[in-house]
Amino acid sequence: MTGSSDFKVTLLGTGVPTPSPGRFGPSTLIEAGDQKLLIDAGRGATIRLYQLGVPMGRIDALLLTHYHSDHTVGIPDFWLTGWLQSHYATRTKPLRVIGPTGARMLMSNLERAYALDVKIRIADEHLPPEGAAIEVEEFANDGVVFEQKGVKVIAFEVDHGDVIKPAYGYRIEYGGRIVVISGDTRYNENVVRYGAGADLLIHEVALARPELTTEAFVQRILAHHTTPREAGRVFERAKPKLAAYTHLVFLASKQVAPASIADLVAETRQTYGGPLEIGEDLMSFEIGQGVTVRRHPAPA
Ligand SMILES: [Zn+2]
Ligand SMILES: [Zn+2]
């Protein structure tokens, strides 16, 4: 093995439902050996893969954390654009989708919705029908959901609120290294448990300025997510080599501005003193002896 690691994680989208040009919808690329996994496919995931030069057809499996639309609206784009005959696409095999209960319904209904496009492109462009096929694997408990060529993925249930079920996080193991992604969750013991000793622990977070926390809509949203102080407690207990935020929920109203990145760091520092990165779109993490963080060069 050369000096550079062959276990790499790239945040494709670090945003939320807000249609922000700077933070696309939730999606994370895992590259481990020759395996490439996508965790969630929020808005713009295909654009980020294109920016990285990773053909969509090279993704071995799409794993879903839960069924909030911001995590899934990029799926039809990824699925169908990835089937085209072009250097950025190239899928000739069925798309493998792994998710908690609900994945089959989502994917079979997308197949119905896009049936005419698939039919037309087979007839007109002679695209291989297998490249538009979808293979779904559902699970309903914690456990191994993917194991291939030295890459193991373990799903673990998280707590995104009483009616937002199912909701899962993922632990990816490769070459003795561990990456854990919380998925959308409130403070949850399972993240501490599965995140313990991880090289990289990627966690969601939500915050609002104190003036806003009395608003009902803010309380409702915060009740589904993890505050920076709570995330800091998760990091403090799990003790990853590096903790990183993604899925940054910055709440605001017409009168009250969103909190800042500095606020996010300061709040986290109330409960956690270890290594911390605030995720950005296209930020990557190379997992080796240590974790090397790289920012994608700004577009010209
Ligand atoms: Zn969610
Ligand atoms: Zn979300």
CSV table of C-alpha atoms and ligand atoms in Angstrom, one decimal:
chain,number,residue,atom,x,y,z
A,1,MET,CA,0.0,0.0,0.0
A,2,THR,CA,1.2,3.5,-0.8
A,3,GLY,CA,1.3,6.4,1.6
A,4,SER,CA,-2.1,7.6,0.6
A,5,SER,CA,-5.1,5.8,2.1
A,6,ASP,CA,-7.6,3.8,0.1
A,7,PHE,CA,-10.4,4.6,2.6
A,8,LYS,CA,-11.9,7.9,1.8
A,9,VAL,CA,-15.1,9.7,2.7
A,10,THR,CA,-16.4,12.7,0.9
A,11,LEU,CA,-19.3,14.9,2.0
A,12,LEU,CA,-21.3,15.5,-1.2
A,13,GLY,CA,-24.0,17.5,0.5
A,14,THR,CA,-24.0,18.9,4.0
A,15,GLY,CA,-27.3,20.7,3.8
A,16,VAL,CA,-31.0,20.2,4.7
A,17,PRO,CA,-34.2,20.8,2.8
A,18,THR,CA,-33.2,24.5,2.3
A,19,PRO,CA,-32.4,24.8,-1.5
A,20,SER,CA,-29.0,26.4,-0.8
A,21,PRO,CA,-26.4,26.5,-3.6
A,22,GLY,CA,-23.6,26.2,-1.1
A,23,ARG,CA,-24.9,23.2,0.8
A,24,PHE,CA,-26.6,20.5,-1.3
A,25,GLY,CA,-28.9,17.9,0.1
A,26,PRO,CA,-27.6,15.1,2.4
A,27,SER,CA,-25.3,12.6,0.6
A,28,THR,CA,-22.0,11.1,1.5
A,29,LEU,CA,-19.6,9.1,-0.7
A,30,ILE,CA,-17.6,6.2,0.8
A,31,GLU,CA,-14.6,4.9,-1.2
A,32,ALA,CA,-13.0,1.9,0.4
A,33,GLY,CA,-10.6,-0.3,-1.8
A,34,ASP,CA,-12.4,-0.6,-5.1
A,35,GLN,CA,-15.9,-0.3,-3.5
A,36,LYS,CA,-17.9,2.9,-3.7
A,37,LEU,CA,-21.0,3.5,-1.6
A,38,LEU,CA,-23.4,6.4,-1.5
A,39,ILE,CA,-25.2,7.1,1.7
A,40,ASP,CA,-28.4,9.0,0.9
A,41,ALA,CA,-29.0,10.9,-2.3
A,42,GLY,CA,-30.2,14.4,-1.5
A,43,ARG,CA,-30.5,17.2,-3.9
A,44,GLY,CA,-27.5,17.6,-6.2
A,45,ALA,CA,-25.7,14.4,-5.3
A,46,THR,CA,-25.1,13.7,-9.0
A,47,ILE,CA,-23.6,17.2,-9.5
A,48,ARG,CA,-21.1,16.6,-6.7
A,49,LEU,CA,-20.2,13.2,-8.1
A,50,TYR,CA,-19.6,14.9,-11.5
A,51,GLN,CA,-17.4,17.5,-9.8
A,52,LEU,CA,-15.3,14.7,-8.3
A,53,GLY,CA,-15.1,12.8,-11.6
A,54,VAL,CA,-16.7,9.7,-10.1
A,55,PRO,CA,-19.0,8.1,-12.7
A,56,MET,CA,-22.5,7.4,-11.2
A,57,GLY,CA,-22.3,3.9,-12.6
A,58,ARG,CA,-19.3,3.1,-10.4
A,59,ILE,CA,-21.3,3.3,-7.2
A,60,ASP,CA,-21.7,-0.3,-5.9
A,61,ALA,CA,-24.7,0.4,-3.6
A,62,LEU,CA,-26.9,3.3,-2.4
A,63,LEU,CA,-27.7,3.1,1.3
A,64,LEU,CA,-30.6,5.0,2.8
A,65,THR,CA,-30.8,6.3,6.3
A,66,HIS,CA,-34.5,7.2,6.4
A,67,TYR,CA,-37.3,8.6,4.2
A,68,HIS,CA,-37.4,12.3,4.7
A,69,SER,CA,-37.4,13.7,1.2
A,70,ASP,CA,-34.3,15.8,1.5
A,71,HIS,CA,-32.4,12.5,1.7
A,72,THR,CA,-34.0,10.9,-1.3
A,73,VAL,CA,-35.0,13.5,-3.9
A,74,GLY,CA,-31.7,13.0,-5.7
A,75,ILE,CA,-32.4,9.2,-6.3
A,76,PRO,CA,-34.2,9.4,-9.6
A,77,ASP,CA,-31.5,11.7,-11.0
A,78,PHE,CA,-28.7,9.4,-9.7
A,79,TRP,CA,-30.5,6.3,-11.0
A,80,LEU,CA,-31.6,7.5,-14.4
A,81,THR,CA,-28.8,9.9,-15.3
A,82,GLY,CA,-26.3,7.2,-14.2
A,83,TRP,CA,-27.7,4.9,-16.8
A,84,LEU,CA,-27.0,7.2,-19.8
A,85,GLN,CA,-24.2,6.4,-22.3
A,86,SER,CA,-21.7,8.9,-21.1
A,87,HIS,CA,-18.4,9.0,-19.2
A,88,TYR,CA,-20.2,10.4,-16.1
A,89,ALA,CA,-22.7,7.6,-16.0
A,90,THR,CA,-21.9,4.1,-17.3
A,91,ARG,CA,-24.2,1.9,-15.2
A,92,THR,CA,-24.8,-1.4,-17.1
A,93,LYS,CA,-25.8,-3.4,-14.0
A,94,PRO,CA,-28.9,-3.1,-11.7
A,95,LEU,CA,-28.7,-0.3,-9.1
A,96,ARG,CA,-28.3,-1.9,-5.7
A,97,VAL,CA,-30.3,0.0,-3.0
A,98,ILE,CA,-30.1,-1.0,0.7
A,99,GLY,CA,-32.4,0.7,3.2
A,100,PRO,CA,-34.6,0.2,6.2
A,101,THR,CA,-38.2,-0.9,5.6
A,102,GLY,CA,-39.7,1.4,3.0
A,103,ALA,CA,-36.9,1.2,0.4
A,104,ARG,CA,-38.9,-1.3,-1.7
A,105,MET,CA,-42.0,0.9,-1.8
A,106,LEU,CA,-39.9,4.0,-2.7
A,107,MET,CA,-38.0,2.4,-5.4
A,108,SER,CA,-40.9,0.4,-7.0
A,109,ASN,CA,-42.9,3.6,-7.2
A,110,LEU,CA,-40.0,5.5,-8.8
A,111,GLU,CA,-39.9,2.7,-11.3
A,112,ARG,CA,-43.6,3.3,-12.0
A,113,ALA,CA,-43.1,7.0,-12.2
A,114,TYR,CA,-40.3,6.8,-14.8
A,115,ALA,CA,-41.5,3.7,-16.7
A,116,LEU,CA,-42.0,5.7,-19.9
A,117,ASP,CA,-38.5,7.2,-19.8
A,118,VAL,CA,-37.0,3.8,-19.3
A,119,LYS,CA,-39.0,2.3,-22.1
A,120,ILE,CA,-38.2,5.2,-24.5
A,121,ARG,CA,-34.5,5.1,-23.9
A,122,ILE,CA,-34.3,1.3,-24.4
A,123,ALA,CA,-36.1,1.7,-27.7
A,124,ASP,CA,-34.5,4.9,-28.9
A,125,GLU,CA,-31.0,4.9,-27.4
A,126,HIS,CA,-30.7,1.1,-27.0
A,127,LEU,CA,-29.5,1.5,-23.4
A,128,PRO,CA,-29.1,-1.8,-21.6
A,129,PRO,CA,-32.3,-2.6,-19.7
A,130,GLU,CA,-30.2,-4.1,-16.8
A,131,GLY,CA,-28.7,-0.7,-16.2
A,132,ALA,CA,-32.1,0.7,-15.3
A,133,ALA,CA,-33.1,-2.2,-13.1
A,134,ILE,CA,-33.2,-1.8,-9.4
A,135,GLU,CA,-32.4,-4.4,-6.7
A,136,VAL,CA,-33.6,-3.5,-3.3
A,137,GLU,CA,-32.6,-5.0,0.1
A,138,GLU,CA,-34.5,-4.0,3.1
A,139,PHE,CA,-33.7,-4.5,6.8
A,140,ALA,CA,-35.6,-3.9,10.0
A,141,ASN,CA,-32.9,-4.4,12.7
A,142,ASP,CA,-29.4,-3.4,13.6
A,143,GLY,CA,-26.8,-5.6,11.8
A,144,VAL,CA,-24.6,-6.1,8.8
A,145,VAL,CA,-26.3,-4.9,5.6
A,146,PHE,CA,-23.4,-4.9,3.2
A,147,GLU,CA,-20.2,-7.0,3.1
A,148,GLN,CA,-18.1,-7.1,0.0
A,149,LYS,CA,-14.4,-7.0,-0.8
A,150,GLY,CA,-13.3,-6.2,2.7
A,151,VAL,CA,-15.9,-3.5,3.2
A,152,LYS,CA,-18.5,-4.1,5.9
A,153,VAL,CA,-21.4,-1.8,6.7
A,154,ILE,CA,-23.5,-2.2,9.9
A,155,ALA,CA,-26.8,-0.4,10.2
A,156,PHE,CA,-27.9,0.8,13.6
A,157,GLU,CA,-31.2,2.3,14.7
A,158,VAL,CA,-31.2,6.0,15.8
A,159,ASP,CA,-33.9,8.2,17.2
A,160,HIS,CA,-35.2,10.9,14.8
A,161,GLY,CA,-38.5,11.4,16.7
A,162,ASP,CA,-41.4,9.2,17.7
A,163,VAL,CA,-43.2,9.2,14.3
A,164,ILE,CA,-40.1,9.5,12.0
A,165,LYS,CA,-39.4,5.8,11.7
A,166,PRO,CA,-37.5,3.9,10.6
A,167,ALA,CA,-34.3,5.9,11.0
A,168,TYR,CA,-30.8,4.4,10.9
A,169,GLY,CA,-27.1,5.4,11.0
A,170,TYR,CA,-24.3,3.4,9.5
A,171,ARG,CA,-20.9,2.1,10.6
A,172,ILE,CA,-18.4,1.3,7.8
A,173,GLU,CA,-15.5,-0.9,8.5
A,174,TYR,CA,-12.5,-1.4,6.2
A,175,GLY,CA,-8.9,-2.4,6.8
A,176,GLY,CA,-9.3,-2.1,10.5
A,177,ARG,CA,-10.6,1.5,10.2
A,178,ILE,CA,-14.0,2.7,11.2
A,179,VAL,CA,-16.3,5.5,9.9
A,180,VAL,CA,-19.6,6.1,11.5
A,181,ILE,CA,-22.4,8.3,10.2
A,182,SER,CA,-25.2,9.2,12.6
A,183,GLY,CA,-28.0,9.8,10.1
A,184,ASP,CA,-30.7,12.1,11.3
A,185,THR,CA,-31.2,11.7,15.0
A,186,ARG,CA,-31.6,13.2,18.4
A,187,TYR,CA,-29.0,12.5,21.0
A,188,ASN,CA,-28.8,8.7,20.9
A,189,GLU,CA,-27.0,6.0,22.8
A,190,ASN,CA,-26.7,3.8,19.7
A,191,VAL,CA,-24.5,6.5,18.1
A,192,VAL,CA,-22.2,6.4,21.1
A,193,ARG,CA,-22.1,2.6,21.1
A,194,TYR,CA,-21.5,2.1,17.4
A,195,GLY,CA,-19.3,5.2,17.2
A,196,ALA,CA,-17.0,4.2,20.0
A,197,GLY,CA,-13.4,4.4,18.9
A,198,ALA,CA,-14.2,5.3,15.3
A,199,ASP,CA,-11.6,7.0,13.2
A,200,LEU,CA,-14.2,9.4,11.9
A,201,LEU,CA,-17.6,10.1,13.4
A,202,ILE,CA,-19.9,12.2,11.3
A,203,HIS,CA,-22.8,13.6,13.1
A,204,GLU,CA,-25.8,15.8,12.2
A,205,VAL,CA,-26.5,18.9,14.2
A,206,ALA,CA,-29.2,21.6,14.6
A,207,LEU,CA,-29.1,25.0,16.4
A,208,ALA,CA,-30.9,28.3,16.7
A,209,ARG,CA,-30.1,31.5,18.5
A,210,PRO,CA,-31.5,31.6,22.0
A,211,GLU,CA,-34.1,34.2,21.0
A,212,LEU,CA,-35.7,31.7,18.7
A,213,THR,CA,-35.9,28.6,20.9
A,214,THR,CA,-39.2,29.7,22.3
A,215,GLU,CA,-40.9,29.5,18.9
A,216,ALA,CA,-43.0,26.4,18.4
A,217,PHE,CA,-41.7,25.5,15.0
A,218,VAL,CA,-38.1,25.8,16.3
A,219,GLN,CA,-38.9,23.5,19.2
A,220,ARG,CA,-40.5,21.0,16.9
A,221,ILE,CA,-37.5,20.8,14.6
A,222,LEU,CA,-34.9,20.8,17.4
A,223,ALA,CA,-36.8,17.9,19.0
A,224,HIS,CA,-35.9,15.8,16.0
A,225,HIS,CA,-32.2,16.7,15.9
A,226,THR,CA,-29.1,16.9,18.1
A,227,THR,CA,-27.9,20.2,19.5
A,228,PRO,CA,-24.1,21.0,19.4
A,229,ARG,CA,-23.8,20.5,23.2
A,230,GLU,CA,-25.5,17.1,22.8
A,231,ALA,CA,-23.3,16.2,19.8
A,232,GLY,CA,-20.3,17.2,21.9
A,233,ARG,CA,-21.4,14.8,24.6
A,234,VAL,CA,-21.6,12.0,21.9
A,235,PHE,CA,-18.1,12.8,20.7
A,236,GLU,CA,-16.7,13.1,24.2
A,237,ARG,CA,-18.1,9.6,25.0
A,238,ALA,CA,-17.3,7.9,21.7
A,239,LYS,CA,-13.9,9.5,21.4
A,240,PRO,CA,-13.4,9.3,17.6
A,241,LYS,CA,-10.0,10.3,16.1
A,242,LEU,CA,-12.0,13.0,14.4
A,243,ALA,CA,-15.5,14.3,14.8
A,244,ALA,CA,-17.2,16.1,11.9
A,245,TYR,CA,-20.5,17.8,11.4
A,246,THR,CA,-22.8,17.3,8.4
A,247,HIS,CA,-26.5,18.0,7.9
A,248,LEU,CA,-26.2,21.5,9.4
A,249,VAL,CA,-29.6,22.7,10.5
A,250,PHE,CA,-29.3,26.5,11.1
A,251,LEU,CA,-32.8,27.7,12.2
A,252,ALA,CA,-33.8,31.2,11.5
A,253,SER,CA,-37.0,33.4,11.2
A,254,LYS,CA,-37.8,36.7,9.5
A,255,GLN,CA,-36.7,38.5,12.6
A,256,VAL,CA,-33.9,36.3,14.0
A,257,ALA,CA,-30.8,35.5,11.9
A,258,PRO,CA,-29.3,32.0,11.9
A,259,ALA,CA,-26.5,31.1,14.2
A,260,SER,CA,-23.0,31.2,12.8
A,261,ILE,CA,-20.3,28.5,12.4
A,262,ALA,CA,-18.5,30.2,15.2
A,263,ASP,CA,-21.6,29.7,17.4
A,264,LEU,CA,-21.7,26.1,16.4
A,265,VAL,CA,-18.1,25.6,17.4
A,266,ALA,CA,-18.5,27.5,20.6
A,267,GLU,CA,-21.5,25.5,21.6
A,268,THR,CA,-19.8,22.2,20.8
A,269,ARG,CA,-16.8,23.3,22.9
A,270,GLN,CA,-19.0,23.5,26.0
A,271,THR,CA,-19.0,19.7,26.1
A,272,TYR,CA,-16.2,18.5,23.8
A,273,GLY,CA,-12.6,19.4,23.6
A,274,GLY,CA,-11.3,17.0,20.9
A,275,PRO,CA,-10.7,17.2,17.1
A,276,LEU,CA,-13.6,18.7,15.2
A,277,GLU,CA,-14.4,19.7,11.6
A,278,ILE,CA,-17.4,21.6,10.4
A,279,GLY,CA,-18.3,19.8,7.2
A,280,GLU,CA,-18.6,21.5,3.9
A,281,ASP,CA,-19.7,20.2,0.5
A,282,LEU,CA,-16.9,18.2,-1.1
A,283,MET,CA,-14.8,18.1,2.0
A,284,SER,CA,-13.0,14.8,2.1
A,285,PHE,CA,-11.5,12.7,4.8
A,286,GLU,CA,-8.7,10.2,4.1
A,287,ILE,CA,-8.7,7.5,6.8
A,288,GLY,CA,-5.2,6.1,7.5
A,289,GLN,CA,-2.9,6.3,10.5
A,290,GLY,CA,-4.7,9.6,11.1
A,291,VAL,CA,-7.5,11.3,9.3
A,292,THR,CA,-6.5,13.8,6.6
A,293,VAL,CA,-9.0,16.5,5.8
A,294,ARG,CA,-9.1,18.1,2.3
A,295,ARG,CA,-11.3,20.8,1.0
A,296,HIS,CA,-12.2,20.7,-2.7
A,297,PRO,CA,-10.7,23.6,-4.6
A,298,ALA,CA,-13.3,26.3,-5.2
A,299,PRO,CA,-14.9,26.1,-8.6
A,300,ALA,CA,-13.3,28.5,-11.1
B,1,ZN,ZN,-34.7,13.6,8.6
B,2,ZN,ZN,-32.5,15.4,7.2
